[in-house]
């Protein structure tokens, strides 16, 4: 519930759920050492518990189920029958490009550098060889 680092936070289900609640994402930017100390996220993480469903299809299928009990006692539940981005619900081209740019930014690349590499990769079939990749060394 209180991971000591951004790396450890990736493996804390309460932290993952809390940071996604506040930030709308649980990507690379959400797992920094600074975010792992965010008092607002940690306060919510302390209120999250989970159990592992013995009938879950993992690892054959990555499904999910969440049940939230609101302050007024109302219970809200959602089920996800499979993982977004998997074979049952592949990412769109736009989602893949957005993920590419997020990964590039996390790695310290500028937007123009990432755009140039993306363009090179999208035109890979037109390249005479892979020698052009050398210009993208970071």
GROMACS .gro file of C-alpha atoms in nm:
model
  138
    1UNK     CA    1   0.000   0.000   0.000
    2UNK     CA    2   0.301   0.229   0.034
    3UNK     CA    3   0.567   0.124  -0.218
    4UNK     CA    4   0.919   0.253  -0.143
    5UNK     CA    5   0.995   0.349  -0.504
    6UNK     CA    6   0.842   0.405  -0.844
    7UNK     CA    7   0.966   0.065  -0.952
    8UNK     CA    8   0.801  -0.107  -0.654
    9UNK     CA    9   0.481   0.090  -0.722
   10UNK     CA   10   0.438  -0.102  -1.050
   11UNK     CA   11   0.378  -0.416  -0.846
   12UNK     CA   12   0.138  -0.265  -0.594
   13UNK     CA   13  -0.220  -0.318  -0.709
   14UNK     CA   14  -0.355  -0.059  -0.461
   15UNK     CA   15  -0.105   0.199  -0.585
   16UNK     CA   16  -0.179   0.120  -0.952
   17UNK     CA   17  -0.551   0.161  -0.897
   18UNK     CA   18  -0.511   0.481  -0.695
   19UNK     CA   19  -0.274   0.652  -0.938
   20UNK     CA   20  -0.495   0.556  -1.233
   21UNK     CA   21  -0.797   0.699  -1.050
   22UNK     CA   22  -0.629   1.037  -1.007
   23UNK     CA   23  -0.432   1.056  -1.331
   24UNK     CA   24  -0.649   0.859  -1.571
   25UNK     CA   25  -0.351   0.642  -1.666
   26UNK     CA   26  -0.107   0.393  -1.522
   27UNK     CA   27   0.172   0.431  -1.775
   28UNK     CA   28   0.543   0.494  -1.742
   29UNK     CA   29   0.494   0.851  -1.618
   30UNK     CA   30   0.294   0.729  -1.319
   31UNK     CA   31   0.573   0.511  -1.175
   32UNK     CA   32   0.840   0.757  -1.071
   33UNK     CA   33   0.992   0.778  -0.725
   34UNK     CA   34   0.822   1.117  -0.684
   35UNK     CA   35   0.476   0.977  -0.768
   36UNK     CA   36   0.534   0.687  -0.527
   37UNK     CA   37   0.540   0.949  -0.250
   38UNK     CA   38   0.226   1.136  -0.362
   39UNK     CA   39   0.026   1.167  -0.039
   40UNK     CA   40  -0.307   1.187  -0.220
   41UNK     CA   41  -0.242   0.865  -0.416
   42UNK     CA   42  -0.106   0.687  -0.108
   43UNK     CA   43  -0.409   0.788   0.099
   44UNK     CA   44  -0.640   0.632  -0.158
   45UNK     CA   45  -0.416   0.325  -0.196
   46UNK     CA   46  -0.451   0.259   0.179
   47UNK     CA   47  -0.827   0.231   0.129
   48UNK     CA   48  -0.798  -0.027  -0.152
   49UNK     CA   49  -0.799  -0.398  -0.091
   50UNK     CA   50  -0.821  -0.687  -0.332
   51UNK     CA   51  -0.859  -1.060  -0.347
   52UNK     CA   52  -0.744  -1.300  -0.614
   53UNK     CA   53  -1.033  -1.483  -0.776
   54UNK     CA   54  -0.945  -1.855  -0.777
   55UNK     CA   55  -1.164  -1.898  -1.087
   56UNK     CA   56  -0.981  -1.628  -1.284
   57UNK     CA   57  -0.868  -1.749  -1.628
   58UNK     CA   58  -0.514  -1.610  -1.589
   59UNK     CA   59  -0.275  -1.676  -1.761
   60UNK     CA   60  -0.499  -1.805  -2.042
   61UNK     CA   61  -0.688  -1.475  -2.039
   62UNK     CA   62  -0.629  -1.141  -1.868
   63UNK     CA   63  -0.967  -1.038  -1.733
   64UNK     CA   64  -1.056  -0.795  -1.460
   65UNK     CA   65  -1.329  -0.714  -1.212
   66UNK     CA   66  -1.359  -0.420  -0.977
   67UNK     CA   67  -1.611  -0.357  -0.703
   68UNK     CA   68  -1.622  -0.015  -0.537
   69UNK     CA   69  -1.826   0.064  -0.230
   70UNK     CA   70  -1.912   0.433  -0.217
   71UNK     CA   71  -1.948   0.636   0.104
   72UNK     CA   72  -2.327   0.613   0.074
   73UNK     CA   73  -2.306   0.232   0.064
   74UNK     CA   74  -2.380   0.199  -0.307
   75UNK     CA   75  -2.175  -0.070  -0.478
   76UNK     CA   76  -2.050  -0.013  -0.833
   77UNK     CA   77  -1.898  -0.302  -1.027
   78UNK     CA   78  -1.729  -0.334  -1.365
   79UNK     CA   79  -1.601  -0.643  -1.543
   80UNK     CA   80  -1.347  -0.652  -1.820
   81UNK     CA   81  -1.361  -0.982  -2.007
   82UNK     CA   82  -1.015  -0.943  -2.159
   83UNK     CA   83  -0.712  -0.718  -2.164
   84UNK     CA   84  -0.720  -0.402  -2.374
   85UNK     CA   85  -0.447  -0.436  -2.632
   86UNK     CA   86  -0.469  -0.814  -2.643
   87UNK     CA   87  -0.599  -1.038  -2.920
   88UNK     CA   88  -0.966  -0.976  -2.830
   89UNK     CA   89  -0.931  -0.596  -2.825
   90UNK     CA   90  -0.621  -0.487  -3.018
   91UNK     CA   91  -0.496  -0.132  -2.984
   92UNK     CA   92  -0.585   0.103  -3.268
   93UNK     CA   93  -0.307   0.251  -3.480
   94UNK     CA   94  -0.361   0.582  -3.298
   95UNK     CA   95  -0.325   0.409  -2.958
   96UNK     CA   96  -0.001   0.242  -3.070
   97UNK     CA   97   0.142   0.571  -3.194
   98UNK     CA   98   0.043   0.745  -2.868
   99UNK     CA   99   0.213   0.466  -2.671
  100UNK     CA  100   0.524   0.500  -2.890
  101UNK     CA  101   0.545   0.875  -2.818
  102UNK     CA  102   0.492   0.818  -2.444
  103UNK     CA  103   0.773   0.560  -2.440
  104UNK     CA  104   1.003   0.788  -2.639
  105UNK     CA  105   0.935   1.081  -2.405
  106UNK     CA  106   0.997   0.860  -2.103
  107UNK     CA  107   1.332   0.766  -2.258
  108UNK     CA  108   1.428   1.131  -2.289
  109UNK     CA  109   1.363   1.175  -2.660
  110UNK     CA  110   1.232   1.503  -2.794
  111UNK     CA  111   0.912   1.501  -2.993
  112UNK     CA  112   1.096   1.578  -3.322
  113UNK     CA  113   1.338   1.287  -3.260
  114UNK     CA  114   1.049   1.052  -3.193
  115UNK     CA  115   0.859   1.175  -3.499
  116UNK     CA  116   1.164   1.113  -3.718
  117UNK     CA  117   1.206   0.758  -3.585
  118UNK     CA  118   0.836   0.686  -3.624
  119UNK     CA  119   0.848   0.809  -3.985
  120UNK     CA  120   1.152   0.589  -4.053
  121UNK     CA  121   0.981   0.285  -3.903
  122UNK     CA  122   0.654   0.346  -4.086
  123UNK     CA  123   0.849   0.356  -4.413
  124UNK     CA  124   1.070   0.059  -4.325
  125UNK     CA  125   0.959  -0.131  -4.633
  126UNK     CA  126   1.087   0.153  -4.852
  127UNK     CA  127   1.431   0.167  -4.688
  128UNK     CA  128   1.719   0.011  -4.885
  129UNK     CA  129   1.865  -0.123  -4.559
  130UNK     CA  130   1.868  -0.049  -4.186
  131UNK     CA  131   2.175   0.177  -4.195
  132UNK     CA  132   1.944   0.477  -4.147
  133UNK     CA  133   1.873   0.362  -3.793
  134UNK     CA  134   2.222   0.475  -3.689
  135UNK     CA  135   2.106   0.838  -3.686
  136UNK     CA  136   1.860   0.756  -3.407
  137UNK     CA  137   2.121   0.648  -3.152
  138UNK     CA  138   2.039   0.820  -2.828
   0.00000   0.00000   0.00000
